[in-house]
Amino acid sequence: MKNINDKAGYFFITPFFLVFLLFNLYPILFTIYLSMTRYRGFGNMVFIGADNFKLIFRDPNVVNAFMNTIRIWGVNIFFQIFLALLLVMVFSDLEYKIKGLKFFRVIFYLPNLIAAATIALIFAKLLDRDYGVVNQLLFSVGWIDRSIGWLTRPLLAQMSVSGIQTWMWFGNSFILFMASVQAVNKEIFEAARIDGAGRLQILRHITLPSIKPILMYVIITGLIGGLQLFDIPFLITDGRGFPAGSLNTMIVYIYNMAFTYNNYGYASALSFALFLLIFMFTIIFALVTNRVEIKEYFRDRNERKAMNKTMNKAMEKAMPGGAPGMKGSEK
Amino acid sequence: MKNFKKIALILLVSLLVLTGCGGGSDDEPEVDADESKDYSQETLVIWSFTDELQTAGDLDRFEEMYTAPGMPFEGLQIEFSAIPIQDGYMDSVLPALSAGTGPDVFTGELDHIKLFIEAGYYANLEAMMEADPDVDVAAERADYLEYIWQSGVDPATDQLAALSWQQTPGAIFFKVDMAAEIWGSETGFPEEGSDNYNGEVSEWVSQNKFNTIENLLAAQEEVKAANAQWRLFPDDQAVRFFAAGTNNPVKWIDDDGKLNPEKITEQIPYIEMVEAMYGDTIRESLTANAAEWSGPWFEAMGQDLTDAQGEKWQVMAYSMPTWGLRYIIEPNMVKVDENGDLLPKPAEDADQATKDAYEEAEYKGNWGMAVGPNSYFWGGTYLGVNADTDNSEVAYAFIKSMLFDKERLAERQSIDGDMYSVSSVMTPVIESYEGRPALGGMNHLEVFNQEAEKIDLSNITTYDRGLNDLLGAHITNFKEGASGYDSISDVLSKFYDDVQVTYPEIYVEGLPTN
């Protein structure tokens, strides 16, 4: 009976593995194969070995696309977390006692529910240099005497996209942080207050340590998502990374390489390289942010080893013939 | 007597039925139906990037002629899918074709069909035509517009693989009243009052202002000089069709299959023009900085534009093909009432009577249609049969119903007023045409037809779209003064860098940099 139950377990996990094999593993393996071919989306795939990967190192657009991605992501993640933490401070403050947390959660999360295409369209109209509403407002209050190219100046365009991303995602981070903070016993905050701790001290010593796992989760998922940034940069100008290639993120470049220029082989090589890059970044980030825990782990391990060594030596001294059991097992 | 009447009536009806059937059988197309097939179990799968085949009644017509009871493919089902290009038509059709599960009939624009043909996805249409006693290939070739036939020829076999019933040549539509105000005092400018005034102005503008790239640039400067708030074009996308500046353009890929240096040299005047047109503000620009397909781009067709600073601008001309007049420009043109006063466009929530009254009102008729430095086309729907289809006889019958049934094409043309690529259909239409009211009664069909005859697509390759796109990106960076783009030489060097990465197989050393 036990044997049948064990086998039934395999049956229940089969659907996951089938889906995984078909929609995850197969595409990954096929992409790796494609990356070693010259393929234009039709006809024969010509095997060219590592040529596409060698090309990555000679392609100046790759470095530019990577730097664009990092800049847009970096500014976005900084402000996204900053804004979310600020709101967490305000909403968790025992003095303010702000009501309507549920309502604000919905309001802050709302931008995340709007389709990226809609957001891009709205902001393209708002930020248009010559006919946009934002410049119109700035002119009307007399703050500018020349149109600002929000989407036509490279750095401004990148910052505009970062701003849009922040607006879209800060609500998500806020909800996660807030849930984490609410799990902490209120008495700790009260005790800190009674002991005279200021808001920043509470943030540093109570709030941040309590949300650290979630903070790491937000940063790592933000990094993975950020390096794959596509929809807003693609839709807000012309899909080719204008102005001056500043919105040409890694994925926009890969998309155009495959679907505009029909160079599927090179696009696959770039995709695989991006996968390795994200993997590497994630590992480095996890190591850096968990360095204390890692150090502790290694310190404990070394201590355990040292202790075992000392104990073994002590035992050897106490019993020169060794432990009888040990000898037996060695035999 | 009663019986005699009955018998006579039956005989008469029988005679009529027989006569009718006889007439019908004469008109019935020759069909190479497969006797071994039960067509009621078969399905003809058609994919297109527009829903036109459905909305224009082509599918209904095919059903009536071929699949209705008593017809050769009786009971056959038709499965039609329309996937817009922006929703991934090519991303859907290419994998399906590659896997051998593609539709029996599929459409494409010129760039697409070049790719389909090179990949061998289209069957040899000419061979099917030759096997059909109803179709005279030589006569069809003579009847079809040269550039349309040329577009569908497979260079590997020199045989036809795809064909289109449409022709889509382009022109420059412009406001005649603005042109008269700017150039009215120049020698030879037509006097107002003639029946064909818009046509005459269009011809004068074509010959004197838009005939070369240099003149096209000068015309933009003259428009701005005549009135600081006027611009010839909404933005520089309007001149992209004139990058070659000649009706004998050099091909992008030379006979050795490499990037052609002469093509690069040919593009330089165009790059200079685009750079000269650009300005960071509308005041500095030769255009209204209204990007193609944006809200202001549409608005400027029928009204003044108001920019963020509150300044008003007027745009004079748009580069558009055949379909652009009907679907883009005319719906945005100004209309007038019986007294000739401007009629305001009804709001979205206006009552139906107001909307109907506006719909029936006449156009102001202040637009003309000129031609640029070279002829061009934009769009067009081509049809072909899947090389792997198991229903080639049915697929071919559909193509035949769309392309070689001239009565049907003439009927279709009379409904949609479009430009067709078949001379036998268009010649009588053009000769009897009374003129387009929106263009002040000008016979624009004749101009389109003349333009279409000048188009030469024998040198088009599957690389053209990608190469134009890559170069276009660097031209945009150059005109906007992006870092590292100080000269045309920089544009070309960066373009070559991209070609080396994107299409290494066509790159060659020693290409010109200025």
mmCIF file of C-alpha atoms in Angstrom, chain B residues 184-411:
data_model
loop_
_atom_site.group_PDB
_atom_site.id
_atom_site.type_symbol
_atom_site.label_atom_id
_atom_site.label_comp_id
_atom_site.label_asym_id
_atom_site.label_seq_id
_atom_site.Cartn_x
_atom_site.Cartn_y
_atom_site.Cartn_z
ATOM 1 C CA GLY B 184 0.981 82.312 -56.515
ATOM 2 C CA SER B 185 3.074 85.173 -57.840
ATOM 3 C CA GLU B 186 5.700 82.930 -59.451
ATOM 4 C CA THR B 187 5.895 82.501 -63.216
ATOM 5 C CA GLY B 188 3.536 79.878 -64.592
ATOM 6 C CA PHE B 189 1.520 79.397 -61.415
ATOM 7 C CA PRO B 190 -2.034 78.564 -62.619
ATOM 8 C CA GLU B 191 -4.737 81.180 -62.508
ATOM 9 C CA GLU B 192 -7.664 80.413 -60.262
ATOM 10 C CA GLY B 193 -10.987 79.743 -61.963
ATOM 11 C CA SER B 194 -10.402 76.773 -64.228
ATOM 12 C CA ASP B 195 -12.353 73.532 -63.648
ATOM 13 C CA ASN B 196 -9.132 71.679 -63.034
ATOM 14 C CA TYR B 197 -7.447 74.346 -60.915
ATOM 15 C CA ASN B 198 -6.337 71.911 -58.183
ATOM 16 C CA GLY B 199 -4.943 69.563 -60.825
ATOM 17 C CA GLU B 200 -3.055 72.395 -62.531
ATOM 18 C CA VAL B 201 -1.586 73.653 -59.265
ATOM 19 C CA SER B 202 -0.615 70.083 -58.385
ATOM 20 C CA GLU B 203 1.220 69.700 -61.671
ATOM 21 C CA TRP B 204 3.000 73.045 -61.259
ATOM 22 C CA VAL B 205 4.082 72.195 -57.729
ATOM 23 C CA SER B 206 5.234 68.723 -58.831
ATOM 24 C CA GLN B 207 7.351 70.161 -61.616
ATOM 25 C CA ASN B 208 8.748 73.225 -59.861
ATOM 26 C CA LYS B 209 8.873 72.601 -56.135
ATOM 27 C CA PHE B 210 8.885 68.891 -55.357
ATOM 28 C CA ASN B 211 10.814 67.519 -58.329
ATOM 29 C CA THR B 212 14.253 67.123 -56.691
ATOM 30 C CA ILE B 213 15.527 66.681 -53.159
ATOM 31 C CA GLU B 214 17.175 70.119 -53.360
ATOM 32 C CA ASN B 215 13.911 71.744 -54.475
ATOM 33 C CA LEU B 216 11.936 69.895 -51.827
ATOM 34 C CA LEU B 217 14.224 71.359 -49.164
ATOM 35 C CA ALA B 218 14.044 74.826 -50.758
ATOM 36 C CA ALA B 219 10.230 74.563 -50.837
ATOM 37 C CA GLN B 220 10.183 73.962 -47.093
ATOM 38 C CA GLU B 221 12.315 77.043 -46.533
ATOM 39 C CA GLU B 222 10.041 79.095 -48.795
ATOM 40 C CA VAL B 223 6.924 78.003 -46.898
ATOM 41 C CA LYS B 224 8.511 79.042 -43.620
ATOM 42 C CA ALA B 225 9.743 82.325 -45.101
ATOM 43 C CA ALA B 226 6.281 83.126 -46.487
ATOM 44 C CA ASN B 227 4.654 82.671 -43.102
ATOM 45 C CA ALA B 228 6.633 81.954 -39.950
ATOM 46 C CA GLN B 229 3.753 79.848 -38.567
ATOM 47 C CA TRP B 230 3.481 77.599 -41.635
ATOM 48 C CA ARG B 231 5.364 74.408 -42.301
ATOM 49 C CA LEU B 232 5.363 72.264 -45.426
ATOM 50 C CA PHE B 233 5.462 68.883 -43.637
ATOM 51 C CA PRO B 234 4.362 67.693 -40.192
ATOM 52 C CA ASP B 235 7.735 65.992 -39.628
ATOM 53 C CA ASP B 236 10.664 64.552 -41.546
ATOM 54 C CA GLN B 237 9.082 61.113 -41.906
ATOM 55 C CA ALA B 238 7.167 62.671 -44.798
ATOM 56 C CA VAL B 239 10.334 62.759 -46.918
ATOM 57 C CA ARG B 240 11.641 59.267 -46.165
ATOM 58 C CA PHE B 241 10.119 57.981 -49.409
ATOM 59 C CA PHE B 242 12.402 60.269 -51.363
ATOM 60 C CA ALA B 243 15.700 58.985 -49.942
ATOM 61 C CA ALA B 244 16.755 57.756 -53.383
ATOM 62 C CA GLY B 245 15.583 60.886 -55.197
ATOM 63 C CA THR B 246 15.332 58.997 -58.494
ATOM 64 C CA ASN B 247 13.099 56.444 -60.186
ATOM 65 C CA ASN B 248 16.138 54.321 -60.929
ATOM 66 C CA PRO B 249 17.392 53.704 -57.408
ATOM 67 C CA VAL B 250 20.624 51.870 -56.807
ATOM 68 C CA LYS B 251 20.121 48.520 -55.077
ATOM 69 C CA TRP B 252 21.219 47.986 -51.473
ATOM 70 C CA ILE B 253 22.864 44.657 -52.255
ATOM 71 C CA ASP B 254 25.203 44.370 -55.241
ATOM 72 C CA ASP B 255 25.611 41.405 -57.578
ATOM 73 C CA ASP B 256 28.143 39.818 -55.207
ATOM 74 C CA GLY B 257 25.589 39.803 -52.419
ATOM 75 C CA LYS B 258 27.414 42.562 -50.511
ATOM 76 C CA LEU B 259 26.461 46.042 -49.318
ATOM 77 C CA ASN B 260 26.544 48.335 -52.336
ATOM 78 C CA PRO B 261 28.776 51.420 -51.869
ATOM 79 C CA GLU B 262 26.830 53.310 -54.559
ATOM 80 C CA LYS B 263 23.678 53.037 -52.463
ATOM 81 C CA ILE B 264 25.448 54.770 -49.584
ATOM 82 C CA THR B 265 26.494 57.660 -51.833
ATOM 83 C CA GLU B 266 22.939 57.924 -53.142
ATOM 84 C CA GLN B 267 21.612 58.480 -49.599
ATOM 85 C CA ILE B 268 23.830 61.480 -48.749
ATOM 86 C CA PRO B 269 21.607 64.308 -50.158
ATOM 87 C CA TYR B 270 18.702 62.804 -48.243
ATOM 88 C CA ILE B 271 20.702 62.724 -44.987
ATOM 89 C CA GLU B 272 21.647 66.375 -45.527
ATOM 90 C CA MET B 273 18.002 67.305 -46.131
ATOM 91 C CA VAL B 274 16.779 65.561 -42.960
ATOM 92 C CA GLU B 275 19.470 67.282 -40.913
ATOM 93 C CA ALA B 276 18.517 70.672 -42.372
ATOM 94 C CA MET B 277 14.828 70.071 -41.584
ATOM 95 C CA TYR B 278 15.374 69.403 -37.897
ATOM 96 C CA GLY B 279 15.036 71.939 -35.081
ATOM 97 C CA ASP B 280 14.811 71.495 -31.313
ATOM 98 C CA THR B 281 11.789 73.781 -31.308
ATOM 99 C CA ILE B 282 9.133 74.221 -33.993
ATOM 100 C CA ARG B 283 10.345 77.771 -34.492
ATOM 101 C CA GLU B 284 13.821 76.461 -35.393
ATOM 102 C CA SER B 285 12.509 73.528 -37.397
ATOM 103 C CA LEU B 286 11.363 73.322 -41.004
ATOM 104 C CA THR B 287 8.596 70.976 -39.877
ATOM 105 C CA ALA B 288 5.857 71.187 -37.238
ATOM 106 C CA ASN B 289 7.637 68.473 -35.176
ATOM 107 C CA ALA B 290 4.378 66.481 -35.212
ATOM 108 C CA ALA B 291 5.455 62.834 -35.282
ATOM 109 C CA GLU B 292 3.765 60.554 -37.790
ATOM 110 C CA TRP B 293 0.525 58.988 -36.413
ATOM 111 C CA SER B 294 0.578 61.242 -33.312
ATOM 112 C CA GLY B 295 -2.459 63.313 -32.317
ATOM 113 C CA PRO B 296 -1.049 66.615 -33.665
ATOM 114 C CA TRP B 297 -0.119 64.873 -36.946
ATOM 115 C CA PHE B 298 -3.780 63.995 -37.551
ATOM 116 C CA GLU B 299 -5.124 67.302 -36.232
ATOM 117 C CA ALA B 300 -3.004 69.430 -38.548
ATOM 118 C CA MET B 301 -4.850 68.020 -41.573
ATOM 119 C CA GLY B 302 -7.966 69.986 -40.727
ATOM 120 C CA GLN B 303 -7.059 72.641 -38.223
ATOM 121 C CA ASP B 304 -4.320 74.800 -36.720
ATOM 122 C CA LEU B 305 -2.019 73.188 -34.224
ATOM 123 C CA THR B 306 -1.454 74.749 -30.819
ATOM 124 C CA ASP B 307 1.869 73.861 -29.228
ATOM 125 C CA ALA B 308 2.743 73.710 -25.518
ATOM 126 C CA GLN B 309 3.677 77.399 -25.551
ATOM 127 C CA GLY B 310 0.319 78.336 -27.071
ATOM 128 C CA GLU B 311 1.662 79.212 -30.534
ATOM 129 C CA LYS B 312 -0.404 78.256 -33.593
ATOM 130 C CA TRP B 313 1.026 76.319 -36.545
ATOM 131 C CA GLN B 314 -0.316 75.185 -39.900
ATOM 132 C CA VAL B 315 0.862 72.181 -41.874
ATOM 133 C CA MET B 316 0.569 72.203 -45.631
ATOM 134 C CA ALA B 317 1.374 68.727 -46.956
ATOM 135 C CA TYR B 318 1.422 64.988 -46.203
ATOM 136 C CA SER B 319 3.077 62.108 -48.026
ATOM 137 C CA MET B 320 0.502 59.353 -48.334
ATOM 138 C CA PRO B 321 -0.349 56.473 -50.678
ATOM 139 C CA THR B 322 -3.690 55.595 -52.289
ATOM 140 C CA TRP B 323 -5.276 54.317 -49.093
ATOM 141 C CA GLY B 324 -4.040 57.338 -47.138
ATOM 142 C CA LEU B 325 -6.355 59.708 -49.006
ATOM 143 C CA ARG B 326 -9.461 57.673 -48.288
ATOM 144 C CA TYR B 327 -8.783 56.473 -44.777
ATOM 145 C CA ILE B 328 -6.477 59.099 -43.260
ATOM 146 C CA ILE B 329 -6.665 62.477 -44.945
ATOM 147 C CA GLU B 330 -10.279 62.732 -46.086
ATOM 148 C CA PRO B 331 -11.753 61.933 -42.655
ATOM 149 C CA ASN B 332 -9.716 64.855 -41.288
ATOM 150 C CA MET B 333 -10.365 67.326 -44.098
ATOM 151 C CA VAL B 334 -12.424 70.469 -43.657
ATOM 152 C CA LYS B 335 -16.067 70.392 -44.825
ATOM 153 C CA VAL B 336 -18.370 73.261 -45.793
ATOM 154 C CA ASP B 337 -22.111 73.912 -45.749
ATOM 155 C CA GLU B 338 -24.302 75.049 -48.708
ATOM 156 C CA ASN B 339 -23.049 78.611 -48.320
ATOM 157 C CA GLY B 340 -19.425 77.571 -48.391
ATOM 158 C CA ASP B 341 -18.945 78.273 -44.692
ATOM 159 C CA LEU B 342 -16.758 75.926 -42.683
ATOM 160 C CA LEU B 343 -18.679 73.166 -40.953
ATOM 161 C CA PRO B 344 -17.371 72.201 -37.498
ATOM 162 C CA LYS B 345 -16.670 68.519 -37.020
ATOM 163 C CA PRO B 346 -19.343 66.989 -34.734
ATOM 164 C CA ALA B 347 -18.227 65.828 -31.315
ATOM 165 C CA GLU B 348 -18.072 62.127 -30.464
ATOM 166 C CA ASP B 349 -21.297 62.385 -28.459
ATOM 167 C CA ALA B 350 -23.179 64.452 -31.052
ATOM 168 C CA ASP B 351 -26.583 63.174 -32.165
ATOM 169 C CA GLN B 352 -26.800 60.946 -35.232
ATOM 170 C CA ALA B 353 -28.574 63.586 -37.337
ATOM 171 C CA THR B 354 -25.677 66.039 -36.885
ATOM 172 C CA LYS B 355 -23.200 63.299 -37.701
ATOM 173 C CA ASP B 356 -25.154 62.303 -40.817
ATOM 174 C CA ALA B 357 -25.399 65.927 -41.953
ATOM 175 C CA TYR B 358 -21.627 66.299 -41.588
ATOM 176 C CA GLU B 359 -21.068 63.031 -43.409
ATOM 177 C CA GLU B 360 -23.138 64.258 -46.354
ATOM 178 C CA ALA B 361 -21.631 67.747 -46.439
ATOM 179 C CA GLU B 362 -19.124 68.610 -49.169
ATOM 180 C CA TYR B 363 -15.405 68.898 -48.714
ATOM 181 C CA LYS B 364 -13.912 72.351 -48.971
ATOM 182 C CA GLY B 365 -11.933 70.845 -51.819
ATOM 183 C CA ASN B 366 -8.760 72.800 -51.105
ATOM 184 C CA TRP B 367 -6.375 69.858 -51.400
ATOM 185 C CA GLY B 368 -4.214 68.898 -54.354
ATOM 186 C CA MET B 369 -2.071 65.867 -55.112
ATOM 187 C CA ALA B 370 1.487 66.392 -56.298
ATOM 188 C CA VAL B 371 4.335 63.971 -56.856
ATOM 189 C CA GLY B 372 7.780 64.031 -55.276
ATOM 190 C CA PRO B 373 11.320 63.593 -56.613
ATOM 191 C CA ASN B 374 10.640 59.899 -57.172
ATOM 192 C CA SER B 375 7.680 57.571 -57.331
ATOM 193 C CA TYR B 376 7.059 55.406 -54.298
ATOM 194 C CA PHE B 377 4.554 52.977 -52.868
ATOM 195 C CA TRP B 378 3.407 52.211 -49.327
ATOM 196 C CA GLY B 379 1.604 49.010 -48.341
ATOM 197 C CA GLY B 380 -0.410 46.633 -50.475
ATOM 198 C CA THR B 381 -1.774 43.160 -49.806
ATOM 199 C CA TYR B 382 -0.226 40.272 -51.735
ATOM 200 C CA LEU B 383 -1.652 36.770 -51.899
ATOM 201 C CA GLY B 384 0.060 33.433 -52.341
ATOM 202 C CA VAL B 385 -0.441 29.684 -51.877
ATOM 203 C CA ASN B 386 1.466 27.736 -49.232
ATOM 204 C CA ALA B 387 4.049 25.481 -50.902
ATOM 205 C CA ASP B 388 3.234 22.737 -48.361
ATOM 206 C CA THR B 389 -0.548 22.814 -48.624
ATOM 207 C CA ASP B 390 -2.497 19.620 -49.225
ATOM 208 C CA ASN B 391 -5.315 21.687 -50.708
ATOM 209 C CA SER B 392 -3.430 23.435 -53.474
ATOM 210 C CA GLU B 393 -6.351 23.150 -55.929
ATOM 211 C CA VAL B 394 -8.671 24.894 -53.454
ATOM 212 C CA ALA B 395 -6.068 27.474 -52.462
ATOM 213 C CA TYR B 396 -5.401 28.249 -56.117
ATOM 214 C CA ALA B 397 -9.138 28.556 -56.780
ATOM 215 C CA PHE B 398 -9.335 31.181 -54.043
ATOM 216 C CA ILE B 399 -6.391 33.110 -55.526
ATOM 217 C CA LYS B 400 -8.042 32.854 -58.924
ATOM 218 C CA SER B 401 -11.313 34.233 -57.574
ATOM 219 C CA MET B 402 -9.422 37.162 -56.101
ATOM 220 C CA LEU B 403 -6.998 37.984 -58.880
ATOM 221 C CA PHE B 404 -8.156 36.735 -62.292
ATOM 222 C CA ASP B 405 -11.919 37.241 -62.147
ATOM 223 C CA LYS B 406 -11.961 40.679 -63.785
ATOM 224 C CA GLU B 407 -15.703 41.153 -63.431
ATOM 225 C CA ARG B 408 -15.410 40.661 -59.728
ATOM 226 C CA LEU B 409 -12.430 43.038 -59.532
ATOM 227 C CA ALA B 410 -14.374 45.692 -61.457
ATOM 228 C CA GLU B 411 -17.336 45.240 -59.124
#
